[in-house]
Coordinates of C-alpha atoms in Angstrom, one line a residue:
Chain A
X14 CA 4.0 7.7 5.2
X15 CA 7.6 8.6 5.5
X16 CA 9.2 9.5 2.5
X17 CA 12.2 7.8 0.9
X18 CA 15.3 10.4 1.4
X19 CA 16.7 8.3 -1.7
X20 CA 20.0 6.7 -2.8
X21 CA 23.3 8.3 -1.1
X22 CA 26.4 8.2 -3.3
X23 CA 29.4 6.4 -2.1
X24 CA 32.1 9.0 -2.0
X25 CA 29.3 10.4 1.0
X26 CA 29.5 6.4 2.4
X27 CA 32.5 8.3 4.7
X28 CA 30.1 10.8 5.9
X29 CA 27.2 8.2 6.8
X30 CA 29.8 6.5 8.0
X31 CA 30.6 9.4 10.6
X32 CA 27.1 10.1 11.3
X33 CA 26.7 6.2 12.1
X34 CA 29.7 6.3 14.7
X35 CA 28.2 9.2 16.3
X36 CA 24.7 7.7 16.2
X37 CA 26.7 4.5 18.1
X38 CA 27.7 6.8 21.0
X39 CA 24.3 8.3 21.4
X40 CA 22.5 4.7 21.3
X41 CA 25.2 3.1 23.8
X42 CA 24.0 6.2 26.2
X43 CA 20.8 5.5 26.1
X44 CA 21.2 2.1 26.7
X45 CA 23.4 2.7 29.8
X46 CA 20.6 5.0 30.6
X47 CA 18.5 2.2 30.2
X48 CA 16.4 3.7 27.8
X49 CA 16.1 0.8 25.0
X50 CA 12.8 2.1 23.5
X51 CA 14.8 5.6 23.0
X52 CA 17.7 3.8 21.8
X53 CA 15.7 1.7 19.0
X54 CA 13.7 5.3 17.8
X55 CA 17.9 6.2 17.1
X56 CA 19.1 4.0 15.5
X57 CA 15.9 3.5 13.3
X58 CA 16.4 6.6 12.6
X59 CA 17.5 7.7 9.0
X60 CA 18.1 4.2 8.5
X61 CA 15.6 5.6 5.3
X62 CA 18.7 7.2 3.4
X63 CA 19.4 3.8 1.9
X64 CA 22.8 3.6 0.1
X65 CA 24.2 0.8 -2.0
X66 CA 27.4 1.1 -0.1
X67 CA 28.2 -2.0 1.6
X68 CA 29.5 -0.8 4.6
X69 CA 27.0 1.1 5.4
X70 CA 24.7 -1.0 5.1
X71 CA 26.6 -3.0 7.8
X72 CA 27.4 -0.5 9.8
X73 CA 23.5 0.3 10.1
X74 CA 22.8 -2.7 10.5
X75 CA 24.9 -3.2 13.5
X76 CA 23.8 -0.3 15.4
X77 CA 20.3 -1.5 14.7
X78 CA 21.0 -5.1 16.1
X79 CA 22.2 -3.5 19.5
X80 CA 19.2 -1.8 19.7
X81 CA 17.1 -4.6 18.9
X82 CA 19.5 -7.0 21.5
X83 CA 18.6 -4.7 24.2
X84 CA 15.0 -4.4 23.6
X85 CA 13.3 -6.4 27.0
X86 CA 10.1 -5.0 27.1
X87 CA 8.7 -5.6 23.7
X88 CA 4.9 -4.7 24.2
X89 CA 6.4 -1.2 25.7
X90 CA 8.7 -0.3 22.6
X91 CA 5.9 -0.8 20.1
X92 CA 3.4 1.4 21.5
X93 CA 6.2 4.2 21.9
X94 CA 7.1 3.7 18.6
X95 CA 5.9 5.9 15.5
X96 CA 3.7 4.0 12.9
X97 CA 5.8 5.1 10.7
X98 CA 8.8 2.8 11.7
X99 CA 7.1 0.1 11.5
X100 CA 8.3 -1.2 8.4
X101 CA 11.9 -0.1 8.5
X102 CA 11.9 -2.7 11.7
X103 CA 10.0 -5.5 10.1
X104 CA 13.2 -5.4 7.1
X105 CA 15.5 -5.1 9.9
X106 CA 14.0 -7.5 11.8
X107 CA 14.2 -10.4 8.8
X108 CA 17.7 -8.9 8.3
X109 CA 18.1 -10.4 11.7
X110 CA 16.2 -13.6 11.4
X111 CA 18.7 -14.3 8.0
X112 CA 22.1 -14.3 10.5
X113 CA 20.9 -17.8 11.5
X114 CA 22.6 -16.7 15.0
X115 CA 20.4 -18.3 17.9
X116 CA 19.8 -15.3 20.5
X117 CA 19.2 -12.7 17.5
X118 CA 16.8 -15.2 16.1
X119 CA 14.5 -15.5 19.0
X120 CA 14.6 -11.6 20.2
X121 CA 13.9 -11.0 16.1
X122 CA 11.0 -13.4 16.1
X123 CA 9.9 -12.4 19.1
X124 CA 9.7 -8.8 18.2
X125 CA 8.2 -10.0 14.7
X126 CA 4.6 -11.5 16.7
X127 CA 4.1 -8.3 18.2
X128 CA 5.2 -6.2 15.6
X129 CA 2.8 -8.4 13.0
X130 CA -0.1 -8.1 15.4
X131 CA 0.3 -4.3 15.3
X132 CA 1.2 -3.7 12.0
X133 CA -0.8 -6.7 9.9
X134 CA 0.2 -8.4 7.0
X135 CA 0.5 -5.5 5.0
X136 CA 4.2 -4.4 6.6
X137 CA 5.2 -8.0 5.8
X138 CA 4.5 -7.6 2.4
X139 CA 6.2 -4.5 1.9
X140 CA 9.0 -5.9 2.8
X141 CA 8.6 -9.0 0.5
X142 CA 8.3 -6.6 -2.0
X143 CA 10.5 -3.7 -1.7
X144 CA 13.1 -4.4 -3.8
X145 CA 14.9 -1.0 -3.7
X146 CA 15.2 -0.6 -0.1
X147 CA 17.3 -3.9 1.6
X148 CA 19.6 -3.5 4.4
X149 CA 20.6 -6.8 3.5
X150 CA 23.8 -7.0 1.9
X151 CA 24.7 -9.4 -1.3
X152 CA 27.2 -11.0 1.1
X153 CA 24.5 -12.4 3.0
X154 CA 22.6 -13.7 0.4
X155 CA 25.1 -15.4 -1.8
X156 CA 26.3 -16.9 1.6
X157 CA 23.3 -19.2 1.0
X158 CA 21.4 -18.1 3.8
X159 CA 18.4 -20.3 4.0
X160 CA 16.4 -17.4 3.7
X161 CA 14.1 -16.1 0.6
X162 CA 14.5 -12.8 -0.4
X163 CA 12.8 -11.5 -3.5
Chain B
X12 CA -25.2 -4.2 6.2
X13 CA -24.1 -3.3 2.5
X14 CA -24.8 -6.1 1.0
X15 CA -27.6 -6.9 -1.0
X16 CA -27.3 -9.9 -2.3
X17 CA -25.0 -13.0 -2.8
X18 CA -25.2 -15.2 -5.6
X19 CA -22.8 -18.2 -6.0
X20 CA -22.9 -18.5 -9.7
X21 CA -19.8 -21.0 -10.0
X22 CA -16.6 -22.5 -8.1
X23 CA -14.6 -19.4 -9.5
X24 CA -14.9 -16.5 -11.1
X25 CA -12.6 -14.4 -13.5
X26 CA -14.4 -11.5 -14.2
X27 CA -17.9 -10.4 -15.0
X28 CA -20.3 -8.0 -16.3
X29 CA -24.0 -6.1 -15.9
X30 CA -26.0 -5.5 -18.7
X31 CA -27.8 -2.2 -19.3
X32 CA -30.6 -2.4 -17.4
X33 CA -29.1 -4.7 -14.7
X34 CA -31.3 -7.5 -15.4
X35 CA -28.6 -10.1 -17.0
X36 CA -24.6 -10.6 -15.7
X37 CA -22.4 -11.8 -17.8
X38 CA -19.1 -13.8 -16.6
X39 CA -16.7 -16.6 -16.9
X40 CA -17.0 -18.9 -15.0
X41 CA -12.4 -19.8 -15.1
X42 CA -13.0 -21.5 -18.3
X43 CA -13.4 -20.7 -21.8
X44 CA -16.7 -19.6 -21.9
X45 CA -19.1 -16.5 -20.3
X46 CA -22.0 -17.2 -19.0
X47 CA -24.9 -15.0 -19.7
X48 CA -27.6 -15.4 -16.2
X49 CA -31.0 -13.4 -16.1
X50 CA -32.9 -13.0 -13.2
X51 CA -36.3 -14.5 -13.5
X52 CA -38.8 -14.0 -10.6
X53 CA -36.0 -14.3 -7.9
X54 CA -33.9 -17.3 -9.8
X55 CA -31.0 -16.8 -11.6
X56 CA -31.1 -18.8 -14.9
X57 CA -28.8 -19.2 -17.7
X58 CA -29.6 -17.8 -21.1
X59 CA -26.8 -17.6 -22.9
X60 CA -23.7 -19.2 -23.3
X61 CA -21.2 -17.6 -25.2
X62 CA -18.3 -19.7 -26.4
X63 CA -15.6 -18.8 -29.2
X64 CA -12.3 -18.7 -27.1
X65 CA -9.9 -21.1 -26.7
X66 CA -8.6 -20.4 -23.1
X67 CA -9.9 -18.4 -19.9
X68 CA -11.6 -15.3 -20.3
X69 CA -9.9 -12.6 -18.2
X70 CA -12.1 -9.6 -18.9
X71 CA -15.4 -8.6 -20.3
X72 CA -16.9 -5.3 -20.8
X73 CA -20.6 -4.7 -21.6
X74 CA -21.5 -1.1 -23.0
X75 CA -24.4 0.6 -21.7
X76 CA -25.7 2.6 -24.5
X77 CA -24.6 0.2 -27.6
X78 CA -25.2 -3.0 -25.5
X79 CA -22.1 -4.8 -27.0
X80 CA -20.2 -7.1 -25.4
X81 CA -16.2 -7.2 -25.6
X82 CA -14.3 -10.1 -24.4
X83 CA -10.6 -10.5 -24.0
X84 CA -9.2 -14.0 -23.2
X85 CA -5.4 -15.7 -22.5
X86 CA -5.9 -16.8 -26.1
X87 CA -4.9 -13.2 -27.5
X88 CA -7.6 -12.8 -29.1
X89 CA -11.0 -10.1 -28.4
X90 CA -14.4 -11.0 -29.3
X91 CA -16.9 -8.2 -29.8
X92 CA -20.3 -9.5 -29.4
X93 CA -23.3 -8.0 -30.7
X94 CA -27.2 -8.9 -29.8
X95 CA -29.1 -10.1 -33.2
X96 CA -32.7 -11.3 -32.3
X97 CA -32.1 -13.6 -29.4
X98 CA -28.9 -14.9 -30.1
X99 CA -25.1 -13.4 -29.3
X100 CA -22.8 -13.2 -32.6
X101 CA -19.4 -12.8 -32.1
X102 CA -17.1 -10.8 -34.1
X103 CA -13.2 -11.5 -34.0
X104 CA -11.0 -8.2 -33.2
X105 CA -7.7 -9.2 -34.8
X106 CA -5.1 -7.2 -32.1
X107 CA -1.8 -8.5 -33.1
X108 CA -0.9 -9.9 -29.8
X109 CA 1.5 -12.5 -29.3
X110 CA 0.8 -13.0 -25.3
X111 CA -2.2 -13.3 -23.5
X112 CA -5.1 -10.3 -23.0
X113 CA -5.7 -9.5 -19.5
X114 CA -8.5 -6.9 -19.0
X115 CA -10.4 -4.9 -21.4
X116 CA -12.4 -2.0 -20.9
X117 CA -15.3 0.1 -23.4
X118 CA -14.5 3.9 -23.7
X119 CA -17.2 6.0 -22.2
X120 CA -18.2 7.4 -25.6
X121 CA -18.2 3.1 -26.6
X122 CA -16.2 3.8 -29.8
X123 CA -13.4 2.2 -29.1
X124 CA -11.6 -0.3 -26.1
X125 CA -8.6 -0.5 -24.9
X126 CA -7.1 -4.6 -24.3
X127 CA -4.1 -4.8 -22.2
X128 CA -2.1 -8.0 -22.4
X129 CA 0.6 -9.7 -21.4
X130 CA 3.0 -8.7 -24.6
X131 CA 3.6 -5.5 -22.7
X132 CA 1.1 -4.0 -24.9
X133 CA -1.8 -2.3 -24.9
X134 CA -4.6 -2.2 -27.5
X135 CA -6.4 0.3 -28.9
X136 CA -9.6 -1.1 -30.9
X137 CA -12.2 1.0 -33.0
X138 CA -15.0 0.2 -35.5
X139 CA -14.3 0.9 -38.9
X140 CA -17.4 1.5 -40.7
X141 CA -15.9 0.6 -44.5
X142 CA -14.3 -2.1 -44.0
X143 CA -17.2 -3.3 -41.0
X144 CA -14.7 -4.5 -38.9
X145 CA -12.7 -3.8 -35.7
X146 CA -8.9 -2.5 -36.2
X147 CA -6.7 -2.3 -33.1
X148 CA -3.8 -0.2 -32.7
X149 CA -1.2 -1.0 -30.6
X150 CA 0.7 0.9 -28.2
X151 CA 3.6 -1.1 -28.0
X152 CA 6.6 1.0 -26.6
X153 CA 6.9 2.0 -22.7
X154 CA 5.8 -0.8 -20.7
X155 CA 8.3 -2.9 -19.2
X156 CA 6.1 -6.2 -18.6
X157 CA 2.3 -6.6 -18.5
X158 CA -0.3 -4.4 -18.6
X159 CA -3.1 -5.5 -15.4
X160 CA -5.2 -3.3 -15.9
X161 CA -6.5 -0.6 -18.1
X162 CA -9.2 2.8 -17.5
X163 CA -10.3 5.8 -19.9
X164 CA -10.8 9.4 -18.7
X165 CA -14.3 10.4 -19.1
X166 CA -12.5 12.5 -22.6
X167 CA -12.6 8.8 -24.2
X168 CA -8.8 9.7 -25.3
X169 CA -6.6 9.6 -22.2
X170 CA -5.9 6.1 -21.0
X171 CA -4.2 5.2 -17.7
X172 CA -2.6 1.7 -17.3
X173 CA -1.2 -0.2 -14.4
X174 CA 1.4 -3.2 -14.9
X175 CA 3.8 -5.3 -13.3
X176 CA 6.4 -3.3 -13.8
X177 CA 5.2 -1.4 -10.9
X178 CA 4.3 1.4 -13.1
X179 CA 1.3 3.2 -13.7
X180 CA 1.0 5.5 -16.9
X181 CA -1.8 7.8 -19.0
X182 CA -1.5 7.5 -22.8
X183 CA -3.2 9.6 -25.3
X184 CA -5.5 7.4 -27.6
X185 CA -6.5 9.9 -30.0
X186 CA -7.1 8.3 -33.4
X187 CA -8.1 10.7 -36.6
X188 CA -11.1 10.0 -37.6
X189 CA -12.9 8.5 -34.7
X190 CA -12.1 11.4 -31.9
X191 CA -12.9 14.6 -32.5
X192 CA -9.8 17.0 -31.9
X193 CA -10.6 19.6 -29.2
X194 CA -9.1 22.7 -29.7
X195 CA -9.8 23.6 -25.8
X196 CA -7.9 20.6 -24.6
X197 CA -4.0 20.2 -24.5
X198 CA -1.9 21.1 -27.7
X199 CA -1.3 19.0 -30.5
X200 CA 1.9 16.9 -28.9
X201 CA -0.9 15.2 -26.6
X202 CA -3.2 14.1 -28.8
X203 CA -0.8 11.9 -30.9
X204 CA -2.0 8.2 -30.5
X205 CA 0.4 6.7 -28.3
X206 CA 1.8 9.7 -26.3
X207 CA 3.1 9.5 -23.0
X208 CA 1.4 12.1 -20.8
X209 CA 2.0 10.9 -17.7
X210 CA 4.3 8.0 -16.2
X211 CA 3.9 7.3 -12.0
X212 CA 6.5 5.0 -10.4
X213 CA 5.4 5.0 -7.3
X214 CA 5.5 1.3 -6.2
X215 CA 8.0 -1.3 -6.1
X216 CA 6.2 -3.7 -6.7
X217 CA 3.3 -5.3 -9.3
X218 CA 0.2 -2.6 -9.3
X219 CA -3.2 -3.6 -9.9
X220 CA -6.7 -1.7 -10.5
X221 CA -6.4 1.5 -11.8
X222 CA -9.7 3.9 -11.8
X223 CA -9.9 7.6 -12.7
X224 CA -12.2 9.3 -10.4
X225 CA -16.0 11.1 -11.9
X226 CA -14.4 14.4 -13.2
X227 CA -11.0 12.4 -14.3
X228 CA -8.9 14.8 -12.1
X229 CA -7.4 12.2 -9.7
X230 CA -6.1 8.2 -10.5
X231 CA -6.4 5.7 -7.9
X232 CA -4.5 2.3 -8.2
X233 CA -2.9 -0.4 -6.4
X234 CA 0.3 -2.2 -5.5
X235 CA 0.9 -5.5 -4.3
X236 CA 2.6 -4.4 -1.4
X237 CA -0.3 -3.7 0.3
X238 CA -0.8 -0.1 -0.6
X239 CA -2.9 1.8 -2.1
X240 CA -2.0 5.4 -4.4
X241 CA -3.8 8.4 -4.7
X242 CA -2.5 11.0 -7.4
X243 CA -4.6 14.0 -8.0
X244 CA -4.5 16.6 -11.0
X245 CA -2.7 14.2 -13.1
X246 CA -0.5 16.1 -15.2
X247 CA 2.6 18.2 -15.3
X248 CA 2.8 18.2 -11.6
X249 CA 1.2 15.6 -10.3
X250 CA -0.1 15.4 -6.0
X251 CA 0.8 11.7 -5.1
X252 CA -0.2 9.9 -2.1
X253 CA 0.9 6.2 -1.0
X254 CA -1.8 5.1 1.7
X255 CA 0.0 2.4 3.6
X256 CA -2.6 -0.1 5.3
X257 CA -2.6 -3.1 7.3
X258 CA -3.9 -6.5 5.5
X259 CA -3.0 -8.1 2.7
X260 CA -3.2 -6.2 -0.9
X261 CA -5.8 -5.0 -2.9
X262 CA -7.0 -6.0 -6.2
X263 CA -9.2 -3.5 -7.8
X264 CA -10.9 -0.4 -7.0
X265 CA -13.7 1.9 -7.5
X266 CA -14.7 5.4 -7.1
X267 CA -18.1 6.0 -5.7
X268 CA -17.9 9.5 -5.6
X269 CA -14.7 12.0 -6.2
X270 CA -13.6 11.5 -2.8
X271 CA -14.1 8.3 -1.6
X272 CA -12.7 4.8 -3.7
X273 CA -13.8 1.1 -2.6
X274 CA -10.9 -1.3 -2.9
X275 CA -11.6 -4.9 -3.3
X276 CA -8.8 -7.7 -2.8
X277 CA -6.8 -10.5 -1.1
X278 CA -8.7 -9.9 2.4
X279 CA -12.0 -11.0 0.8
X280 CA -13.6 -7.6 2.2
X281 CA -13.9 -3.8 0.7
X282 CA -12.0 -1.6 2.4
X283 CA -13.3 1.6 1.9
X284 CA -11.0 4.4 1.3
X285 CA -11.8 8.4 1.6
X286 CA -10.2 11.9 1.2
X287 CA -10.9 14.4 4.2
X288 CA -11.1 18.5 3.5
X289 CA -7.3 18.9 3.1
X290 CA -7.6 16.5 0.6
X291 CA -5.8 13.7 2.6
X292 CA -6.6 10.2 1.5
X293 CA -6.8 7.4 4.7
X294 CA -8.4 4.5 5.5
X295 CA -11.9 4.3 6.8
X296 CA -12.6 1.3 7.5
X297 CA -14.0 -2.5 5.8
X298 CA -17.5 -2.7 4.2
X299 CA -18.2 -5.8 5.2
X300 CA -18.1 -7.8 8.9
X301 CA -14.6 -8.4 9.7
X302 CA -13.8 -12.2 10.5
X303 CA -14.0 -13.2 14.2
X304 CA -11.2 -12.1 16.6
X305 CA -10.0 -15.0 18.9
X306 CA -7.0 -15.8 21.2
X307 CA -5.3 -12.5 21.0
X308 CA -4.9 -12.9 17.0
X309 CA -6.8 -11.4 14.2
X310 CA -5.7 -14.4 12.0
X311 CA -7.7 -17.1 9.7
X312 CA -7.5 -20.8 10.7
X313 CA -5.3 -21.1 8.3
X314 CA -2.7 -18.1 9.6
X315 CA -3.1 -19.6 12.9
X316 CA -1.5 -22.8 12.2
X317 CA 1.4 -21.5 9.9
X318 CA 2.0 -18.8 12.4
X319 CA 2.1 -21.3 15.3
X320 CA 5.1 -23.4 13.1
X321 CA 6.7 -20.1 12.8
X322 CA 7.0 -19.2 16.6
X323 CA 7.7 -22.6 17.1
X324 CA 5.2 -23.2 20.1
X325 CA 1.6 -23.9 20.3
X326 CA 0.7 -20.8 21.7
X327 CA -1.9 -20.2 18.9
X328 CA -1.6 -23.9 17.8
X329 CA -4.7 -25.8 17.0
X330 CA -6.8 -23.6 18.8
X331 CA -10.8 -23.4 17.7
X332 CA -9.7 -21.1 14.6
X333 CA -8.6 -24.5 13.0
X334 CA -12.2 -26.2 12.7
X335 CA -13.6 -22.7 11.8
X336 CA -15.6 -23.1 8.7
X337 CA -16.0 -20.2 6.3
X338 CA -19.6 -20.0 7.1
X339 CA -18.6 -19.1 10.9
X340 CA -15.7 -16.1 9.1
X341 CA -18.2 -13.6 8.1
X342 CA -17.3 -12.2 6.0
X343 CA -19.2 -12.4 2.8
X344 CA -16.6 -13.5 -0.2
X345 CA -14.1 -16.4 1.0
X346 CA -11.5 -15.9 -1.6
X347 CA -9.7 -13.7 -3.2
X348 CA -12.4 -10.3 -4.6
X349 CA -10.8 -9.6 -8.3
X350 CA -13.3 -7.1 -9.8
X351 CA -15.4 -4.3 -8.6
X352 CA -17.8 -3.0 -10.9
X353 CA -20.8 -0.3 -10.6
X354 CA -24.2 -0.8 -11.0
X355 CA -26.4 1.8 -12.1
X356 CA -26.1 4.8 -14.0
X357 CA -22.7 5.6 -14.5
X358 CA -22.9 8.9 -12.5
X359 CA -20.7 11.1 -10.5
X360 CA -22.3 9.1 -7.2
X361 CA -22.6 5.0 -7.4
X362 CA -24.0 4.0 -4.6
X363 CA -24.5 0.4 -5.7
X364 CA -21.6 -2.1 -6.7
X365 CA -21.2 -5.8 -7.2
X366 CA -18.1 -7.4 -6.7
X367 CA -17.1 -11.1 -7.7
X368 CA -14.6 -13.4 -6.8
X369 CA -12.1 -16.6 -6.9
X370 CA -14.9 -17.9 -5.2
X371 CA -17.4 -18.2 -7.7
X372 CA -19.9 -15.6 -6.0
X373 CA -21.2 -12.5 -7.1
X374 CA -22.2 -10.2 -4.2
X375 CA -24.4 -7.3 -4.7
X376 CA -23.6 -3.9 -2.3
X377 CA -25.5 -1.0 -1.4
X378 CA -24.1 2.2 0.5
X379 CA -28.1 3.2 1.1
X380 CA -27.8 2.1 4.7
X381 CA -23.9 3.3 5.8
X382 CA -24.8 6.5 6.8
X383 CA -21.4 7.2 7.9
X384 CA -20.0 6.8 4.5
X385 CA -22.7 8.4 2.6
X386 CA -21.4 11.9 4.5
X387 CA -18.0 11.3 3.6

């Protein structure tokens, strides 16, 4: 099971910040290259070093929703994709079902059948009950999203 | 198949508990009382009912060697019961609590027991022979919210405890008097009662079950986030390991031998877990039949139909899974399996368990037949 790199202070938010901009380019590559499965792996990728800073979390999640946006052949990315992942997605993936916006909502719950199927309801649960590692932001949530979070 | 036997002895069951020679089982039956069964040529009849609590009994212990029975109930109190001709005569344990007790477990030497309740405390109960009463000491400093569960070391003075504050820790119980100091054993800072050896925060979230393994050198437990931890030479510098797995969480858990643990829980089924030669722990696989596969989905009836809401189409829908009965699942316990408990000599090999459930059944299991396992 991967292990938690831990919390990142905020005065390195600049340099997460830098690596997230450079992870962008790479992932936009990819996806001209149409290589969506390769794309996701990316911008999964280190998602692990959590911080509290709020931009970052944004930023992240951003360059995750691309990935996830681009993502046609859903059957195809989640066989490529390392076990381990699996719940880093599924977090990502309810981050995406709480925007409320239509097209990320069906491509999240779409991705959320297969990904349950593979993973059970155990990588549900961890993400029901993680409560140090959310790439939501508090934004979100005092926005009243109709949306439970623990 | 493993299992031996299923007994449905009520609509639910809390916990429950095997005399010495295996012929009686005590348990409570969600209520305030615990039912004493015997089995007499093949039928199960009730011999004794034991009823001094006020509210639902949540754990019961019954000592092998003394043949005493301890229960611990949501009215904070203990009773220690003790067999006088044919009748069961209860003896109140005073423990000071001001929230429920929620499991309770003898020490292997059965001189004392540990309660572990919901006042974030755990006690610590022995016999005083003067005064012919039980006196509890509590550990009252370190936990954050309640103790689950509770499990002694085969020493009978280190004590490991699980709780919802997604913490699992190993106290020192030593009390002058009744445990005899061991100048071998660890230096005088960790035999004060109380002590703080070890503190594993490991989970985020409420942990359940926690079992040392035959020689006490590794701790198994439980979150409810589906996962299950392994940490081995618990001390200074302990080896953990989180074993992520697939369906829903686990409740309790048992070692069978020093390498491979049975956890019992939410998917009604034991999931048996093992440690290969590099000392990896994984899952092997489920004890009992898994529940039929159909339409593409390894979902209940009732997952079915709340999944189909979810994806908003009737692609799973009211398919045949929603007239399934649980006699068709097959699996053996439909609700929720709380406790696991050995039967047997208490040995460094068990191959016989019984686990019981929210569904009022007590199920008897045997490893004699999984070859596979048995080589583990």
């Amino acid at each position: 099971m991967a292990g938690a790199e831990g919390f990142v202070e905020s005065d390195n938010a600049e340099a997460i910040i830098t690596r997230i901009e450079h992870k962008t380019r790479k992932i936009e590559s990819l996806l001209k290259q149409f290589k969506p499965v390769e794309a996701l792996k990316t911008a999964l990728e280190g998602t692990y070093a959590m911080t509290s800073d709020e931009r970052c979390k944004s930023a992240h999640w951003i360059v995750v929703h691309r990935a996830i946006m681009a993502i046609k052949d859903v059957d195809g990315m989640l066989s490529s994709l390392d076990p381990e992942y699996y719940d880093i997605l599924m977090k990502y993936l309810y981050r995406g079902l709480a925007t409320g916006d239509r097209p990320t909502c069906d491509q999240c719950l779409r991705i959320h059948e297969k990904l349950t199927e593979r993973a059970g309801h155990g990588c549900i649960l961890r993400f029901l009950t993680d409560t140090k590692l959310k790439p939501i932001s508090s934004e979100d949530l005092l926005n009243g999203r109709n949306f439970q979070m623990g | 198949m493993a299992v031996i036997a299923v007994h449905q002895f009520a609509q639910c069951i809390t916990c429950h508990a095997w005399s010495p020679d295996q012929s009686m089982v005590a348990f409570c039956p969600n209520n305030n009382e615990v039912h004493i069964y015997r089995l007499v040529e093949d039928k199960w009849e009730k011999v004794h009912v034991l009823e001094k609590h006020d509210q639902v009994i949540s754990g019961i212990d019954w000592s092998a060697r003394s043949n005493r029975i301890v229960t611990a109930s949501h009215d904070r109190n203990s009773y220690v019961w003790n067999l006088e001709g044919s009748e069961w005569v209860p003896t109140l344990v005073i423990l000071r609590l001001n929230r429920a007790a929620l499991c309770v477990q003898w020490s292997p030497k059965e001189n004392k027991f540990a309660v572990g309740s919901g006042a974030k405390t755990v006690c610590i109960c022995y016999y005083e022979q003067e005064n012919n009463w039980w006196v509890s000491k509590l550990i009252r400093k370190r936990h954050d919210s309640s103790v689950t569960s509770v499990s002694w070391h085969p020493n009978n003075i280190l004590l490991a405890t699980t709780s919802t504050d997604g913490k699992c820790r190993v106290f020192s119980t030593f009390i002058k008097g009744v445990d005899a100091k061991d100048s071998k054993k660890g230096t005088s800072s960790d035999l004060k009662f109380g002590e703080l050896i070890v503190q594993l925060d490991l989970s985020s979230s409420w942990t359940f079950g926690v079992k040392w393994s035959p020689s006490g050198n590794t701790l198994a437990y439980v979150g409810h986030n589906s996962m299950i931890y392994f940490v081995d030479d618990v001390g200074p510098s302990p080896l953990a390991q989180n074993v992520v797995f697939r369906d829903l969480p686990l409740r309790d858990v048992l070692f069978v031998s020093e390498k491979t643990v049975i956890g019992v829980g939410f998917d009604c089924n034991p999931m048996v877990f093992a440690a290969d030669e590099r000392g990896v722990w994984g899952f092997i696989r489920y004890l009992g039949e898994r529940k039929t596969v159909s339409s593409g989905s390894t979902y209940g009836s009732q997952f079915s139909e709340a999944f189909g809401k979810f994806y908003g189409q009737s692609k799973h829908g009211v398919s045949n899974d929603a007239v399934e009965t649980s006699k068709t699942r097959g699996a053996v316990h439909d609700n929720c399996i709380n406790s696991i408990i050995p039967l047997g000599q208490h040995g460094i090999l068990t191959r016989r368990f019984s686990t019981s459930g929210l569904d009022g059944r007590i199920v008897l299991w045997d490893l004699e037949n999984e070859q596979d396992l048995l080589e583990l």
